Amino acid sequence: MDIRHLQYFLEVARQHSFTKAAQVLFITQPTISKTVKSLEDELGVTLLDRYGKNVKLTDAGEVFARQAQEIVTSFHNLSSELDDLMNLKKGHIRIGLPPMIGASFFPKVIGAFYKQYPNITIQLFEDGGKKVENDILTGALDVGVTVLPADESLFDSYIFVDESLRAVLHPSHPLAEQDEIGLTELSEDGFILFREDFTLHDRIIGACQKAGYQPRIIYESAQWDLISNMVAAGLGVALLPETICRELRQEEVRILKLRERIPWDLGMVWRKDRYQSFAVREWIAFSEKMLKPKD
């Protein structure tokens, strides 16, 4: 058993598939299947329940996965510390960004960072805030952006956006000419939401439930421009952050203030108990300086 075997096993567990894990790891499926089988033989237990093309962890697999993740994380921390000593001001950063955030805030920051640290490479992953947080915890990402608050027992963070959601309606909507509306007034409308892996998905549903109704969801998307275009086509209503609303064409939709404040507080987060490489530490400090609102 070596660290590579543990990494192979954990990727199969994450993907619930030998085929997908092999694709992610750029190795053949027989190789990864043989590795997992050798682990099971060595331990004398079945780690994965195989059914069709999918797999899931057995009870023993759950226990083994937790311990294996700790070992892999410790190995990663050790490697990162040694790399820092041997390769000063070099490194690689994996950053998770929800799709609607990247274009609005990060091109200038990344460009300025690269100019100062040309030997540090950055890899961006576009996913919803929930997945970003999960991938930071598993070690698949170093840092990422999510909607705060994040679990303070797991993450350190800084906030760089403090905004609210706005209602986005078609110009022919009966409420379109008002300056401000309440969520209860949208109870009969169909909602166009971000997908379930976005923090705003649950936050909007929760706000509607607090207002006394379960929103009728007619479409979900990862793209804010598609959501706004569907509103412009008269297919439903949406709740979008102020930053996004400033990008919308005023002749196609109406943007109204909500009486109930639904916060959209964005923060950069990273795992609390994990060693951060030189590159990651520099990115956190550099991006915070550039992104945080000026007093």
mmCIF file of C-alpha atoms in Angstrom:
data_model
loop_
_atom_site.group_PDB
_atom_site.id
_atom_site.type_symbol
_atom_site.label_atom_id
_atom_site.label_comp_id
_atom_site.label_asym_id
_atom_site.label_seq_id
_atom_site.Cartn_x
_atom_site.Cartn_y
_atom_site.Cartn_z
ATOM 1 C CA MET A 1 0.000 0.000 0.000
ATOM 2 C CA ASP A 2 1.393 3.421 -0.931
ATOM 3 C CA ILE A 3 0.049 6.957 -1.195
ATOM 4 C CA ARG A 4 -0.829 6.490 -4.871
ATOM 5 C CA HIS A 5 -3.089 3.540 -4.034
ATOM 6 C CA LEU A 6 -4.942 5.665 -1.498
ATOM 7 C CA GLN A 7 -5.389 8.470 -4.025
ATOM 8 C CA TYR A 8 -6.782 6.021 -6.588
ATOM 9 C CA PHE A 9 -9.248 4.608 -4.070
ATOM 10 C CA LEU A 10 -10.406 8.061 -2.923
ATOM 11 C CA GLU A 11 -11.011 9.174 -6.504
ATOM 12 C CA VAL A 12 -13.161 6.093 -7.167
ATOM 13 C CA ALA A 13 -15.112 6.901 -4.001
ATOM 14 C CA ARG A 14 -15.569 10.531 -5.113
ATOM 15 C CA GLN A 15 -16.667 9.642 -8.647
ATOM 16 C CA HIS A 16 -18.715 6.549 -7.696
ATOM 17 C CA SER A 17 -17.204 4.992 -10.799
ATOM 18 C CA PHE A 18 -13.995 3.226 -11.829
ATOM 19 C CA THR A 19 -14.332 4.615 -15.355
ATOM 20 C CA LYS A 20 -14.734 8.250 -14.282
ATOM 21 C CA ALA A 21 -11.930 7.931 -11.726
ATOM 22 C CA ALA A 22 -9.614 6.531 -14.390
ATOM 23 C CA GLN A 23 -10.447 9.461 -16.667
ATOM 24 C CA VAL A 24 -9.737 12.006 -13.930
ATOM 25 C CA LEU A 25 -6.449 10.309 -13.003
ATOM 26 C CA PHE A 26 -5.403 9.692 -16.626
ATOM 27 C CA ILE A 27 -4.777 5.997 -16.076
ATOM 28 C CA THR A 28 -6.461 2.882 -17.433
ATOM 29 C CA GLN A 29 -9.510 1.403 -15.737
ATOM 30 C CA PRO A 30 -7.879 -2.059 -15.297
ATOM 31 C CA THR A 31 -5.011 -0.383 -13.440
ATOM 32 C CA ILE A 32 -7.284 1.393 -10.986
ATOM 33 C CA SER A 33 -9.505 -1.709 -10.555
ATOM 34 C CA LYS A 34 -6.454 -3.866 -9.831
ATOM 35 C CA THR A 35 -5.169 -1.305 -7.301
ATOM 36 C CA VAL A 36 -8.455 -1.190 -5.374
ATOM 37 C CA LYS A 37 -8.717 -5.000 -5.430
ATOM 38 C CA SER A 38 -5.200 -5.292 -4.003
ATOM 39 C CA LEU A 39 -6.177 -2.895 -1.195
ATOM 40 C CA GLU A 40 -9.212 -5.039 -0.368
ATOM 41 C CA ASP A 41 -7.088 -8.202 -0.393
ATOM 42 C CA GLU A 42 -4.444 -6.625 1.819
ATOM 43 C CA LEU A 43 -7.013 -5.369 4.335
ATOM 44 C CA GLY A 44 -9.238 -8.453 4.137
ATOM 45 C CA VAL A 45 -12.432 -6.409 3.717
ATOM 46 C CA THR A 46 -14.677 -5.232 0.895
ATOM 47 C CA LEU A 47 -14.301 -1.474 0.480
ATOM 48 C CA LEU A 48 -16.614 -0.872 -2.465
ATOM 49 C CA ASP A 49 -20.045 -2.205 -3.295
ATOM 50 C CA ARG A 50 -20.090 -2.691 -7.063
ATOM 51 C CA TYR A 51 -23.454 -2.483 -8.814
ATOM 52 C CA GLY A 52 -23.571 -2.128 -12.575
ATOM 53 C CA LYS A 53 -21.243 0.645 -13.691
ATOM 54 C CA ASN A 54 -21.456 2.424 -10.340
ATOM 55 C CA VAL A 55 -19.878 1.808 -6.953
ATOM 56 C CA LYS A 56 -20.503 2.998 -3.422
ATOM 57 C CA LEU A 57 -18.580 2.705 -0.186
ATOM 58 C CA THR A 58 -19.303 -0.167 2.164
ATOM 59 C CA ASP A 59 -19.260 0.440 5.924
ATOM 60 C CA ALA A 60 -15.611 -0.632 5.954
ATOM 61 C CA GLY A 61 -15.011 1.595 2.949
ATOM 62 C CA GLU A 62 -16.411 4.610 4.804
ATOM 63 C CA VAL A 63 -13.978 4.042 7.670
ATOM 64 C CA PHE A 64 -11.063 3.456 5.329
ATOM 65 C CA ALA A 65 -11.913 6.537 3.208
ATOM 66 C CA ARG A 66 -11.831 8.827 6.253
ATOM 67 C CA GLN A 67 -8.427 7.554 7.334
ATOM 68 C CA ALA A 68 -7.085 7.516 3.779
ATOM 69 C CA GLN A 69 -8.122 11.144 3.270
ATOM 70 C CA GLU A 70 -6.254 12.170 6.413
ATOM 71 C CA ILE A 71 -3.132 10.361 5.215
ATOM 72 C CA VAL A 72 -3.327 11.908 1.725
ATOM 73 C CA THR A 73 -3.891 15.373 3.218
ATOM 74 C CA SER A 74 -0.895 14.963 5.530
ATOM 75 C CA PHE A 75 1.228 13.805 2.603
ATOM 76 C CA HIS A 76 0.080 16.802 0.563
ATOM 77 C CA ASN A 77 0.953 19.147 3.429
ATOM 78 C CA LEU A 78 4.411 17.597 3.745
ATOM 79 C CA SER A 79 5.020 17.877 0.002
ATOM 80 C CA SER A 80 3.846 21.488 -0.024
ATOM 81 C CA GLU A 81 6.148 22.476 2.833
ATOM 82 C CA LEU A 82 9.137 20.832 1.147
ATOM 83 C CA ASP A 83 8.255 22.501 -2.157
ATOM 84 C CA ASP A 84 8.180 25.865 -0.398
ATOM 85 C CA LEU A 85 11.686 25.322 0.903
ATOM 86 C CA MET A 86 13.062 24.194 -2.450
ATOM 87 C CA ASN A 87 11.045 26.348 -4.882
ATOM 88 C CA LEU A 88 10.632 29.773 -3.325
ATOM 89 C CA LYS A 89 7.924 31.816 -5.034
ATOM 90 C CA LYS A 90 6.884 28.965 -7.285
ATOM 91 C CA GLY A 91 3.790 26.828 -7.112
ATOM 92 C CA HIS A 92 0.321 26.003 -8.358
ATOM 93 C CA ILE A 93 -3.054 27.191 -7.019
ATOM 94 C CA ARG A 94 -6.420 25.522 -7.583
ATOM 95 C CA ILE A 95 -9.251 28.024 -7.206
ATOM 96 C CA GLY A 96 -12.986 27.286 -7.262
ATOM 97 C CA LEU A 97 -15.266 30.008 -8.644
ATOM 98 C CA PRO A 98 -19.027 29.994 -9.152
ATOM 99 C CA PRO A 99 -19.598 30.856 -12.844
ATOM 100 C CA MET A 100 -21.452 34.115 -12.189
ATOM 101 C CA ILE A 101 -18.577 35.452 -10.076
ATOM 102 C CA GLY A 102 -15.439 34.889 -12.133
ATOM 103 C CA ALA A 103 -15.946 37.378 -14.972
ATOM 104 C CA SER A 104 -17.107 40.154 -12.641
ATOM 105 C CA PHE A 105 -14.251 40.158 -10.157
ATOM 106 C CA PHE A 106 -11.243 38.061 -11.057
ATOM 107 C CA PRO A 107 -9.645 38.772 -14.470
ATOM 108 C CA LYS A 108 -7.857 41.901 -13.195
ATOM 109 C CA VAL A 109 -6.850 40.229 -9.935
ATOM 110 C CA ILE A 110 -5.433 37.169 -11.659
ATOM 111 C CA GLY A 111 -3.631 39.339 -14.224
ATOM 112 C CA ALA A 112 -2.025 41.483 -11.535
ATOM 113 C CA PHE A 113 -1.073 38.402 -9.499
ATOM 114 C CA TYR A 114 0.562 36.732 -12.511
ATOM 115 C CA LYS A 115 2.535 39.899 -13.240
ATOM 116 C CA GLN A 116 3.989 39.844 -9.730
ATOM 117 C CA TYR A 117 4.386 36.046 -9.499
ATOM 118 C CA PRO A 118 4.965 34.716 -13.043
ATOM 119 C CA ASN A 119 6.180 31.351 -11.742
ATOM 120 C CA ILE A 120 2.947 30.594 -9.890
ATOM 121 C CA THR A 121 0.308 28.934 -12.062
ATOM 122 C CA ILE A 122 -3.436 29.165 -11.404
ATOM 123 C CA GLN A 123 -6.051 26.576 -12.330
ATOM 124 C CA LEU A 124 -9.709 27.678 -12.189
ATOM 125 C CA PHE A 125 -12.659 25.361 -11.593
ATOM 126 C CA GLU A 126 -16.179 26.685 -12.182
ATOM 127 C CA ASP A 127 -18.710 25.169 -9.788
ATOM 128 C CA GLY A 128 -21.452 26.249 -7.413
ATOM 129 C CA GLY A 129 -20.545 27.382 -3.920
ATOM 130 C CA LYS A 130 -21.601 24.127 -2.254
ATOM 131 C CA LYS A 131 -19.271 22.055 -4.430
ATOM 132 C CA VAL A 132 -16.472 24.590 -4.025
ATOM 133 C CA GLU A 133 -16.678 24.215 -0.238
ATOM 134 C CA ASN A 134 -16.773 20.419 -0.462
ATOM 135 C CA ASP A 135 -13.784 20.304 -2.820
ATOM 136 C CA ILE A 136 -11.765 22.512 -0.483
ATOM 137 C CA LEU A 137 -12.520 20.119 2.388
ATOM 138 C CA THR A 138 -11.474 17.064 0.348
ATOM 139 C CA GLY A 139 -8.305 18.750 -0.881
ATOM 140 C CA ALA A 140 -9.374 18.949 -4.534
ATOM 141 C CA LEU A 141 -9.174 22.771 -4.306
ATOM 142 C CA ASP A 142 -6.860 25.081 -2.359
ATOM 143 C CA VAL A 143 -9.191 28.084 -2.081
ATOM 144 C CA GLY A 144 -12.496 29.180 -3.523
ATOM 145 C CA VAL A 145 -15.334 31.673 -3.496
ATOM 146 C CA THR A 146 -18.672 30.973 -1.883
ATOM 147 C CA VAL A 147 -21.634 32.814 -0.417
ATOM 148 C CA LEU A 148 -20.998 33.512 3.258
ATOM 149 C CA PRO A 149 -21.407 32.562 5.986
ATOM 150 C CA ALA A 150 -19.324 29.415 5.681
ATOM 151 C CA ASP A 151 -18.793 27.003 8.574
ATOM 152 C CA GLU A 152 -16.233 28.813 10.749
ATOM 153 C CA SER A 153 -15.157 25.545 12.344
ATOM 154 C CA LEU A 154 -13.968 24.329 8.928
ATOM 155 C CA PHE A 155 -13.012 27.437 6.960
ATOM 156 C CA ASP A 156 -11.064 30.643 7.289
ATOM 157 C CA SER A 157 -12.300 33.431 5.032
ATOM 158 C CA TYR A 158 -12.472 37.076 4.133
ATOM 159 C CA ILE A 159 -15.489 38.903 2.698
ATOM 160 C CA PHE A 160 -15.207 41.079 -0.406
ATOM 161 C CA VAL A 161 -18.833 41.666 -1.475
ATOM 162 C CA ASP A 162 -21.739 42.732 0.743
ATOM 163 C CA GLU A 163 -24.869 42.941 -1.408
ATOM 164 C CA SER A 164 -28.502 41.853 -1.582
ATOM 165 C CA LEU A 165 -30.652 40.067 -4.123
ATOM 166 C CA ARG A 166 -33.030 41.929 -6.413
ATOM 167 C CA ALA A 167 -36.220 40.714 -8.089
ATOM 168 C CA VAL A 168 -35.936 40.459 -11.885
ATOM 169 C CA LEU A 169 -39.261 40.559 -13.760
ATOM 170 C CA HIS A 170 -40.463 40.737 -17.345
ATOM 171 C CA PRO A 171 -41.547 44.302 -18.316
ATOM 172 C CA SER A 172 -45.148 43.084 -18.760
ATOM 173 C CA HIS A 173 -45.335 41.637 -15.253
ATOM 174 C CA PRO A 174 -48.142 43.270 -13.194
ATOM 175 C CA LEU A 175 -45.583 44.402 -10.589
ATOM 176 C CA ALA A 176 -42.935 45.601 -13.043
ATOM 177 C CA GLU A 177 -43.588 49.324 -12.523
ATOM 178 C CA GLN A 178 -43.242 49.232 -8.745
ATOM 179 C CA ASP A 179 -40.052 50.369 -7.043
ATOM 180 C CA GLU A 180 -40.137 47.732 -4.309
ATOM 181 C CA ILE A 181 -42.001 44.469 -3.747
ATOM 182 C CA GLY A 182 -42.265 41.754 -1.117
ATOM 183 C CA LEU A 183 -41.612 38.079 -1.695
ATOM 184 C CA THR A 184 -45.238 37.259 -0.889
ATOM 185 C CA GLU A 185 -46.267 39.131 -4.047
ATOM 186 C CA LEU A 186 -44.344 36.578 -6.160
ATOM 187 C CA SER A 187 -46.000 33.513 -4.647
ATOM 188 C CA GLU A 188 -47.987 32.760 -7.817
ATOM 189 C CA ASP A 189 -45.015 33.167 -10.168
ATOM 190 C CA GLY A 190 -42.705 30.486 -11.507
ATOM 191 C CA PHE A 191 -39.096 30.885 -10.354
ATOM 192 C CA ILE A 192 -35.932 30.466 -12.391
ATOM 193 C CA LEU A 193 -33.158 29.520 -9.970
ATOM 194 C CA PHE A 194 -29.518 28.617 -9.884
ATOM 195 C CA ARG A 195 -28.816 24.881 -9.665
ATOM 196 C CA GLU A 196 -28.807 22.966 -6.384
ATOM 197 C CA ASP A 197 -25.004 23.131 -6.083
ATOM 198 C CA PHE A 198 -25.272 26.919 -5.733
ATOM 199 C CA THR A 199 -25.747 28.314 -2.232
ATOM 200 C CA LEU A 200 -28.333 30.794 -3.551
ATOM 201 C CA HIS A 201 -30.596 27.915 -4.575
ATOM 202 C CA ASP A 202 -31.343 26.979 -0.966
ATOM 203 C CA ARG A 203 -31.201 30.565 0.259
ATOM 204 C CA ILE A 204 -33.940 31.729 -2.130
ATOM 205 C CA ILE A 205 -36.148 28.739 -1.363
ATOM 206 C CA GLY A 206 -35.664 29.354 2.353
ATOM 207 C CA ALA A 207 -36.607 33.030 1.999
ATOM 208 C CA CYS A 208 -39.790 32.110 0.113
ATOM 209 C CA GLN A 209 -40.697 29.524 2.732
ATOM 210 C CA LYS A 210 -40.189 32.138 5.433
ATOM 211 C CA ALA A 211 -42.579 34.356 3.457
ATOM 212 C CA GLY A 212 -45.197 31.601 3.666
ATOM 213 C CA TYR A 213 -44.996 29.583 0.457
ATOM 214 C CA GLN A 214 -42.979 26.979 -1.455
ATOM 215 C CA PRO A 215 -41.677 28.548 -4.679
ATOM 216 C CA ARG A 216 -42.679 26.864 -7.929
ATOM 217 C CA ILE A 217 -39.405 26.198 -9.723
ATOM 218 C CA ILE A 218 -39.704 25.983 -13.483
ATOM 219 C CA TYR A 219 -36.022 25.965 -14.472
ATOM 220 C CA GLU A 220 -32.553 25.778 -12.931
ATOM 221 C CA SER A 221 -29.276 26.864 -14.485
ATOM 222 C CA ALA A 222 -25.625 27.559 -13.670
ATOM 223 C CA GLN A 223 -25.552 30.631 -15.922
ATOM 224 C CA TRP A 224 -26.914 33.997 -14.776
ATOM 225 C CA ASP A 225 -27.222 35.269 -18.358
ATOM 226 C CA LEU A 226 -29.431 32.317 -19.295
ATOM 227 C CA ILE A 227 -31.579 32.961 -16.220
ATOM 228 C CA SER A 228 -32.011 36.631 -17.129
ATOM 229 C CA ASN A 229 -32.758 35.761 -20.766
ATOM 230 C CA MET A 230 -35.494 33.378 -19.652
ATOM 231 C CA VAL A 231 -37.031 36.165 -17.561
ATOM 232 C CA ALA A 232 -36.774 38.453 -20.596
ATOM 233 C CA ALA A 233 -38.662 35.792 -22.569
ATOM 234 C CA GLY A 234 -41.490 35.939 -20.032
ATOM 235 C CA LEU A 235 -40.925 32.439 -18.641
ATOM 236 C CA GLY A 236 -40.746 33.353 -14.955
ATOM 237 C CA VAL A 237 -39.141 35.565 -12.315
ATOM 238 C CA ALA A 238 -35.664 35.428 -10.818
ATOM 239 C CA LEU A 239 -33.758 36.773 -7.834
ATOM 240 C CA LEU A 240 -30.250 37.899 -8.765
ATOM 241 C CA PRO A 241 -27.412 39.715 -6.980
ATOM 242 C CA GLU A 242 -26.967 43.453 -7.437
ATOM 243 C CA THR A 243 -23.666 42.967 -9.269
ATOM 244 C CA ILE A 244 -25.350 40.756 -11.851
ATOM 245 C CA CYS A 245 -28.348 43.078 -12.161
ATOM 246 C CA ARG A 246 -26.026 45.911 -13.197
ATOM 247 C CA GLU A 247 -25.086 43.808 -16.238
ATOM 248 C CA LEU A 248 -28.685 43.299 -17.410
ATOM 249 C CA ARG A 249 -30.351 45.237 -20.210
ATOM 250 C CA GLN A 250 -32.910 47.524 -18.631
ATOM 251 C CA GLU A 251 -35.139 47.445 -21.715
ATOM 252 C CA GLU A 252 -35.512 43.645 -21.466
ATOM 253 C CA VAL A 253 -36.239 43.184 -17.747
ATOM 254 C CA ARG A 254 -37.301 45.181 -14.712
ATOM 255 C CA ILE A 255 -35.179 45.128 -11.554
ATOM 256 C CA LEU A 256 -36.946 45.760 -8.251
ATOM 257 C CA LYS A 257 -35.754 46.058 -4.691
ATOM 258 C CA LEU A 258 -37.062 43.444 -2.239
ATOM 259 C CA ARG A 259 -38.501 44.448 1.114
ATOM 260 C CA GLU A 260 -36.932 41.335 2.635
ATOM 261 C CA ARG A 261 -33.156 41.489 2.503
ATOM 262 C CA ILE A 262 -31.660 38.307 1.086
ATOM 263 C CA PRO A 263 -27.903 38.789 1.541
ATOM 264 C CA TRP A 264 -25.310 37.975 -1.091
ATOM 265 C CA ASP A 265 -22.059 38.173 0.855
ATOM 266 C CA LEU A 266 -19.158 36.735 -1.109
ATOM 267 C CA GLY A 267 -16.001 35.490 0.514
ATOM 268 C CA MET A 268 -12.772 33.745 -0.319
ATOM 269 C CA VAL A 269 -12.528 30.592 1.817
ATOM 270 C CA TRP A 270 -9.845 28.031 2.557
ATOM 271 C CA ARG A 271 -9.589 25.045 4.854
ATOM 272 C CA LYS A 272 -8.781 25.954 8.426
ATOM 273 C CA ASP A 273 -6.616 23.024 9.498
ATOM 274 C CA ARG A 274 -4.581 22.593 6.328
ATOM 275 C CA TYR A 275 -1.055 23.782 5.599
ATOM 276 C CA GLN A 276 -1.156 26.459 2.901
ATOM 277 C CA SER A 277 1.718 26.656 0.434
ATOM 278 C CA PHE A 278 3.616 29.847 -0.262
ATOM 279 C CA ALA A 279 1.627 30.287 -3.475
ATOM 280 C CA VAL A 280 -1.743 29.925 -1.732
ATOM 281 C CA ARG A 281 -0.752 32.229 1.137
ATOM 282 C CA GLU A 282 0.367 34.883 -1.327
ATOM 283 C CA TRP A 283 -2.859 34.546 -3.340
ATOM 284 C CA ILE A 284 -4.994 34.964 -0.210
ATOM 285 C CA ALA A 285 -3.133 38.103 0.891
ATOM 286 C CA PHE A 286 -2.877 39.565 -2.621
ATOM 287 C CA SER A 287 -6.503 38.955 -3.604
ATOM 288 C CA GLU A 288 -7.802 40.250 -0.268
ATOM 289 C CA LYS A 289 -5.896 43.500 -0.765
ATOM 290 C CA MET A 290 -7.301 43.940 -4.277
ATOM 291 C CA LEU A 291 -10.863 42.705 -3.697
ATOM 292 C CA LYS A 292 -11.853 44.046 -0.301
ATOM 293 C CA PRO A 293 -13.921 47.248 -0.497
ATOM 294 C CA LYS A 294 -11.981 50.408 0.276
ATOM 295 C CA ASP A 295 -13.077 52.241 3.411
#
